[in-house]
């Protein structure tokens, strides 16, 4: 059997050969293996690229130490900020050691020199990290790509018998061990592959390095490119790799994160660029949730690179989104060389348009309309001639609704040298075209021109860029009542001959406005949606958020009143004990709707909104009034989205927001899982827009975007099917989760197959060795389908055993047996090297079992809010007694299952509270892992000194320890190289070699299991 390391070496050699052969400018450097080698290489390039500044006086050792210090970054984000450079040129200011030579500004990297100029491209492999190494094999980086000597892309490889996720976990482990400090702190991209499956991801801190964001490559037609050789051809060859880290990255200041564009965003970027050079307009169809704002930002930014264009104007579709989109743009552009101007008023917009600055302007259609009105009758003035002759590129968000055909026609007539690029997740086609109105455009094609690039919801789900939809069609009207309603509405027709859609057409509007109906909806949301809202799944004290949308403001207000009656204990609907156990203050509800002073009902609506604001202010200790309603709406958005650290605390969170139309388009909240719809079916584009609020990637428990409808289920089902077919190129089955009946049938079958292998958990112990894989695969299938079953409202957790013949205790016991078998399989696999025919996922993560465990990362996220940093200057405000008590409560509960790690976190919290300034700009997770590493090193050193064994030998045993194996890897060397005389002296005892060897085995295992394993990286990941 071929050893895995040999297979990986072959893959590595083939990749290097592919990237360096032919006309490629990538050069293989087999002499760069250590950190000193890399620094010397960088020094050489600086000397070569700066002849004018250095004037034949190369950098001295002292000067280069200054350079090194400035090239070592605290975070990947900090490195990315520096790598933006000034107009793309990255420099370092240096005071020469010889004062006569003055201060120089050394050019380290010119991001404009892609495939040209001063850029130098090198590839290294098997780089050895420093003293923190655990063992040579596990602490060598596979392949690294250097630009001007700086490590920019790292590639980790595994053999085909392993998952690419093993390579991801390898990077995560390196990160926790501090391997990406020093010269490797400049990395901007990771690639992981097992030869067959390849993914890429932007670097991030441990807490943000989420496998959900691993992206696979697709070509321009959205066909997947997964093989390493094909991926390398598309992404890593010259000069594409440099473009990936120079042109296709975005910095998000608010989240302090580096974003690598996904392939469909890159293809759209290039398509718009090509169209702009041809002076052609067009639109980009990218499904909602796939990052259109980010794509449009890069498009708008790149358009300013075209000399023929004077300005780029980004139009958003609503005033309240003006702030949201501008905020996103300003966050992306904070460290960019492009200026973003938002317009506070019409005068401001005119001033910006007439200025000679080449800038990106974010504005609304309303403001542009006022600009045109200001210039009516001034056609002969110089200002009119200048403003109308500007070469403008308009970039329009949600282009099917942001600009009406008539208004676009007027703007194009006014700015007669403009080109237009629209972005939409739901174009208007002939099938759902606007009504005929003269010669005005009726479809998106007619309005903007041809589609420049498309990426549908079907493709996004397939690429795991978004989640699929699980739609449940509920009704508060049973079949008999429905037949009675239809029968009373028609004559001379047998009601039984009608379809359900036909019957539903006779239901009056008043039926759905009655409290009987609405209370059933409230009951369903509060007590029948636990799995949808993540209550009792994953983190105790956490849940997902939801939106309830209804048909009118008056109905939204009534729903708010009904929820408040539930909250205040005055309703027949009671929150179940099960829900209260996990979230004692559930549900926390708010309401938002648009208020116009010209509406007849406006005075009443304003009064009711003011009353609900009082409840909101009391709940969150805020002070919003009708005068600050925009601030109120913004606060609701933030609490519903929970993106900022403040909203990690339960007391700052909302659960449900009641709306009519607000938040149904353009609102991004990955933690929002469910939209409850109590209204008639919307238009196809509005259905997809509303559904798409729910399907952003979040955590491992969020499997679908959840949608529950409460009116006319047959009609709604047909409309949803039509909408999805229209917007996914016929991919309905790939977009929608299976119906309950199908999911239940598959679950029953997988349960049957599991019990055929092992009728009870105890029977697993009797399974012969050759059947371990069969059991493991069967349990994985059971677990996967059980997890899917639980997200449906039809699933009743209390009747699991009664309905399916398996209890929750049995599921837990099967889980324990599975994990035991998995450990044995891992040990076997480690001994044999594995095979490419393994047909189950050895790295599979269990999904179905409910848990109330307190996750250490969640606790550390809460502690991060106590840490001073650039983005958290008001950290002291978070250190309230209530927040501190919440964290201590979670730590106490964590200590019930892991007392040692819990105690270490408790000490860390105390240190943080005692001297917060000592932790300025620190990542708390990194601080914890640093303490774990010091503890580990201390324990190994103490044991080595006591028993007379080599620290390196013991470290090797610790790194490969498997409790299920009788003999451990490296144990023989440990015992062979041990010095019994040291132990005798330390213990002041006489002991023979046989007893010493036995004692050594016993004690090192005890030390690992009691002092090392509770803190193990793999366990914590």
GROMACS .gro file of N, CA and C in nm, residues 129 159 252 280 680 866:
model
   18
  129UNK      N    1   0.895   2.548   0.995
  129UNK     CA    2   0.869   2.654   1.093
  129UNK      C    3   0.974   2.649   1.202
  159UNK      N    4  -0.373   1.356   0.056
  159UNK     CA    5  -0.389   1.252  -0.047
  159UNK      C    6  -0.537   1.232  -0.078
  252UNK      N    7  -1.300   4.462   0.474
  252UNK     CA    8  -1.419   4.505   0.547
  252UNK      C    9  -1.372   4.563   0.681
  280UNK      N   10  -2.105   4.998  -2.356
  280UNK     CA   11  -2.232   4.927  -2.359
  280UNK      C   12  -2.286   4.912  -2.217
  680UNK      N   13  -5.119   3.695   0.131
  680UNK     CA   14  -5.137   3.626   0.005
  680UNK      C   15  -5.005   3.620  -0.072
  866UNK      N   16  -1.505   4.277   2.577
  866UNK     CA   17  -1.444   4.347   2.690
  866UNK      C   18  -1.303   4.397   2.656
   0.00000   0.00000   0.00000
